[in-house]
Amino acid sequence: MASYSTNEFRKGLKIQIDGTPYQMIEMNFRKPGKGAALYECKLKNLIRGTVTDKTYRAGQSLEAADVSEFTAQFLYRQGDSYVFMKNDDYEQYELSQDQVGEESRFLKEGMECQLVIYNNNPIAVTLPNHVVLQVEYCEPTVKGNTATNVQKPVKLETGAEIGAPAFINIGDWLRVDTRTGDYIERTKDPES
């Protein structure tokens, strides 16, 4: 079984602790004045969805999680379930709201995602780093308000609310970072 040493720790890394798969959702490096460097990690249990904090010393290693990933297309939401279809054999998988988590804010029908499978069961989904979504609602732009750092809340077609520059209008297409929920840029309609 493969393993990762502390110098390979990063956000998104899938590891296994006591036979349970975890995903590293945050990792901070700290070098105290005395002693070995410390790696403070927030780990999400991919089975239960709970988050725990663990600290590792430089030089320690963790076992790689025995999970597989493949590309799947998001089909639709049915109640609290999200239905995905594997692209090569058209098999469908259902994930609960807890398994999808915050990622659901940016899920759009037809979007290609990465499904994480453990013991032949889907346990998590990873969205593309950037998605293009249309602005469904925002307050009108105030004339003369041209400062570049002025932000206003906008509601996207998926229901997600993010901060965007004041010049954004209803109907605009925005590129959004799904990892942070931040506005990146205004762009053109992806279908044109």
Coordinates of C-alpha atoms in Angstrom, one line a residue:
M1 CA 0.0 0.0 0.0
A2 CA 1.3 3.4 -0.9
S3 CA 2.0 6.1 1.7
Y4 CA 2.5 9.8 1.9
S5 CA 5.2 11.5 3.9
T6 CA 4.6 14.9 5.5
N7 CA 6.3 16.8 2.7
E8 CA 3.5 15.5 0.4
F9 CA 0.6 16.6 2.5
R10 CA -1.8 19.0 0.7
K11 CA -5.4 19.9 0.5
G12 CA -7.5 17.2 -1.2
L13 CA -5.1 14.3 -0.3
K14 CA -7.0 11.1 0.4
I15 CA -5.5 9.1 3.3
Q16 CA -6.4 6.1 5.4
I17 CA -6.3 6.0 9.2
D18 CA -7.2 2.7 11.0
G19 CA -8.9 1.4 7.8
T20 CA -11.1 4.5 7.4
P21 CA -10.6 6.9 4.4
Y22 CA -10.1 10.6 5.1
Q23 CA -9.7 13.6 2.9
M24 CA -7.3 16.4 4.0
I25 CA -9.4 19.5 3.8
E26 CA -6.9 21.9 5.3
M27 CA -3.1 21.7 6.0
N28 CA -1.0 24.2 7.9
F29 CA 2.8 24.0 8.2
R30 CA 4.2 25.4 11.5
K31 CA 7.9 25.5 12.5
P32 CA 8.3 26.2 16.2
G33 CA 11.5 27.7 17.4
K34 CA 12.6 24.4 18.9
G35 CA 12.1 20.9 17.6
A36 CA 10.6 19.4 14.5
A37 CA 8.2 21.1 12.1
L38 CA 4.5 20.4 12.6
Y39 CA 1.8 19.7 10.1
E40 CA -1.6 20.7 11.5
C41 CA -4.3 19.0 9.4
K42 CA -8.1 19.0 9.3
L43 CA -9.3 15.6 8.1
K44 CA -12.8 14.8 6.9
N45 CA -14.0 11.2 7.4
L46 CA -15.3 10.2 4.0
I47 CA -17.7 7.6 5.5
R48 CA -19.3 9.6 8.3
G49 CA -18.6 13.2 7.1
T50 CA -17.1 14.3 10.5
V51 CA -14.1 16.5 10.7
T52 CA -11.1 16.0 13.0
D53 CA -7.9 17.8 13.7
K54 CA -4.6 15.9 13.8
T55 CA -1.0 17.2 14.1
Y56 CA 1.9 15.3 12.6
R57 CA 5.6 15.9 13.1
A58 CA 8.0 16.2 10.0
G59 CA 9.0 12.8 8.8
Q60 CA 5.9 10.9 9.7
S61 CA 3.9 9.2 7.0
L62 CA 0.2 8.2 6.4
E63 CA -1.2 5.4 4.4
A64 CA -2.9 6.2 1.1
A65 CA -6.6 5.6 1.1
D66 CA -7.9 2.6 -0.8
V67 CA -10.3 4.6 -2.9
S68 CA -10.9 4.9 -6.6
E69 CA -12.1 7.9 -8.6
F70 CA -13.8 8.2 -12.0
T71 CA -15.5 10.8 -14.1
A72 CA -19.3 11.0 -13.7
Q73 CA -21.9 13.4 -14.9
F74 CA -24.4 15.1 -12.5
L75 CA -27.9 14.2 -13.7
Y76 CA -30.4 15.6 -11.2
R77 CA -31.3 16.2 -7.6
Q78 CA -34.1 14.1 -6.1
G79 CA -35.1 15.2 -2.6
D80 CA -31.9 14.9 -0.5
S81 CA -30.2 12.7 -3.1
Y82 CA -27.9 13.6 -5.9
V83 CA -27.8 11.3 -8.9
F84 CA -24.6 10.9 -11.0
M85 CA -23.9 8.7 -14.1
K86 CA -20.6 7.1 -14.8
N87 CA -19.5 8.2 -18.3
D88 CA -18.2 4.9 -19.8
D89 CA -20.9 2.4 -18.7
Y90 CA -23.8 4.7 -17.8
E91 CA -24.2 3.2 -14.3
Q92 CA -25.9 5.5 -11.9
Y93 CA -24.8 6.4 -8.4
E94 CA -26.7 8.3 -5.7
L95 CA -25.1 10.4 -3.0
S96 CA -26.8 12.0 0.0
Q97 CA -26.7 15.7 0.8
D98 CA -24.2 14.9 3.6
Q99 CA -21.9 13.1 1.2
V100 CA -22.0 16.0 -1.4
G101 CA -21.7 18.7 1.3
E102 CA -20.8 22.3 0.3
E103 CA -20.1 21.1 -3.2
S104 CA -23.8 21.1 -3.9
R105 CA -23.9 24.9 -4.1
F106 CA -22.2 24.8 -7.5
L107 CA -23.6 21.6 -9.0
K108 CA -25.4 22.1 -12.3
E109 CA -27.1 19.4 -14.4
G110 CA -24.7 17.9 -17.0
M111 CA -21.6 18.9 -15.0
E112 CA -18.7 16.5 -15.1
C113 CA -17.3 15.6 -11.6
Q114 CA -15.0 13.1 -10.0
L115 CA -16.8 10.4 -7.9
V116 CA -14.9 8.8 -5.0
I117 CA -15.7 5.1 -4.5
Y118 CA -14.8 3.0 -1.4
N119 CA -15.8 -0.7 -1.2
N120 CA -17.9 -0.3 -4.3
N121 CA -20.0 2.5 -2.7
P122 CA -19.9 6.2 -3.7
I123 CA -18.7 8.3 -0.7
A124 CA -17.8 11.7 -2.1
V125 CA -17.8 14.0 -5.1
T126 CA -15.1 16.4 -6.3
L127 CA -16.2 19.3 -8.6
P128 CA -14.0 20.9 -11.2
N129 CA -11.8 23.7 -9.7
H130 CA -13.7 26.3 -11.7
V131 CA -17.2 26.4 -13.0
V132 CA -19.1 28.9 -15.2
L133 CA -22.5 29.9 -13.8
Q134 CA -25.1 32.5 -14.8
V135 CA -26.2 35.3 -12.4
E136 CA -29.8 34.8 -11.5
Y137 CA -30.3 37.8 -9.3
C138 CA -28.3 40.8 -8.0
E139 CA -29.0 44.4 -7.0
P140 CA -28.7 46.8 -10.0
T141 CA -25.4 48.6 -10.5
V142 CA -25.2 52.1 -9.1
K143 CA -24.0 54.6 -11.7
G144 CA -20.7 56.1 -10.8
N145 CA -19.7 53.3 -8.5
T146 CA -16.6 52.3 -10.4
A147 CA -14.3 51.3 -7.6
T148 CA -12.8 48.0 -8.4
N149 CA -12.9 46.5 -4.9
V150 CA -16.6 47.2 -4.3
Q151 CA -18.4 43.8 -3.8
K152 CA -22.1 43.0 -3.9
P153 CA -23.9 39.7 -3.2
V154 CA -25.1 37.9 -6.3
K155 CA -27.3 34.7 -6.6
L156 CA -26.2 32.2 -9.2
E157 CA -28.4 29.8 -11.2
T158 CA -27.6 26.9 -8.8
G159 CA -28.8 29.0 -5.8
A160 CA -25.3 29.7 -4.5
E161 CA -24.6 33.2 -3.2
I162 CA -21.2 34.8 -3.7
G163 CA -19.6 38.2 -3.6
A164 CA -18.8 39.8 -7.0
P165 CA -17.7 43.2 -8.3
A166 CA -20.3 46.0 -8.4
F167 CA -20.4 46.0 -12.3
I168 CA -22.0 42.5 -12.5
N169 CA -25.6 42.4 -13.8
I170 CA -28.4 39.8 -14.0
G171 CA -27.7 37.4 -16.9
D172 CA -23.9 37.7 -16.7
W173 CA -21.8 34.5 -16.7
L174 CA -19.2 34.2 -14.0
R175 CA -16.3 31.9 -13.5
V176 CA -16.2 30.7 -9.9
D177 CA -13.6 28.8 -7.8
T178 CA -15.5 25.8 -6.3
R179 CA -12.9 25.3 -3.7
T180 CA -13.2 28.7 -2.1
G181 CA -16.5 30.0 -3.5
D182 CA -14.7 33.1 -4.8
Y183 CA -15.6 35.1 -8.0
I184 CA -12.7 34.8 -10.6
E185 CA -14.0 36.7 -13.6
R186 CA -16.9 37.6 -15.9
T187 CA -16.9 35.5 -19.0
K188 CA -19.0 34.6 -22.1
D189 CA -21.8 32.1 -22.3
P190 CA -20.1 28.7 -22.2
E191 CA -22.5 27.3 -24.9
S192 CA -21.8 30.1 -27.5

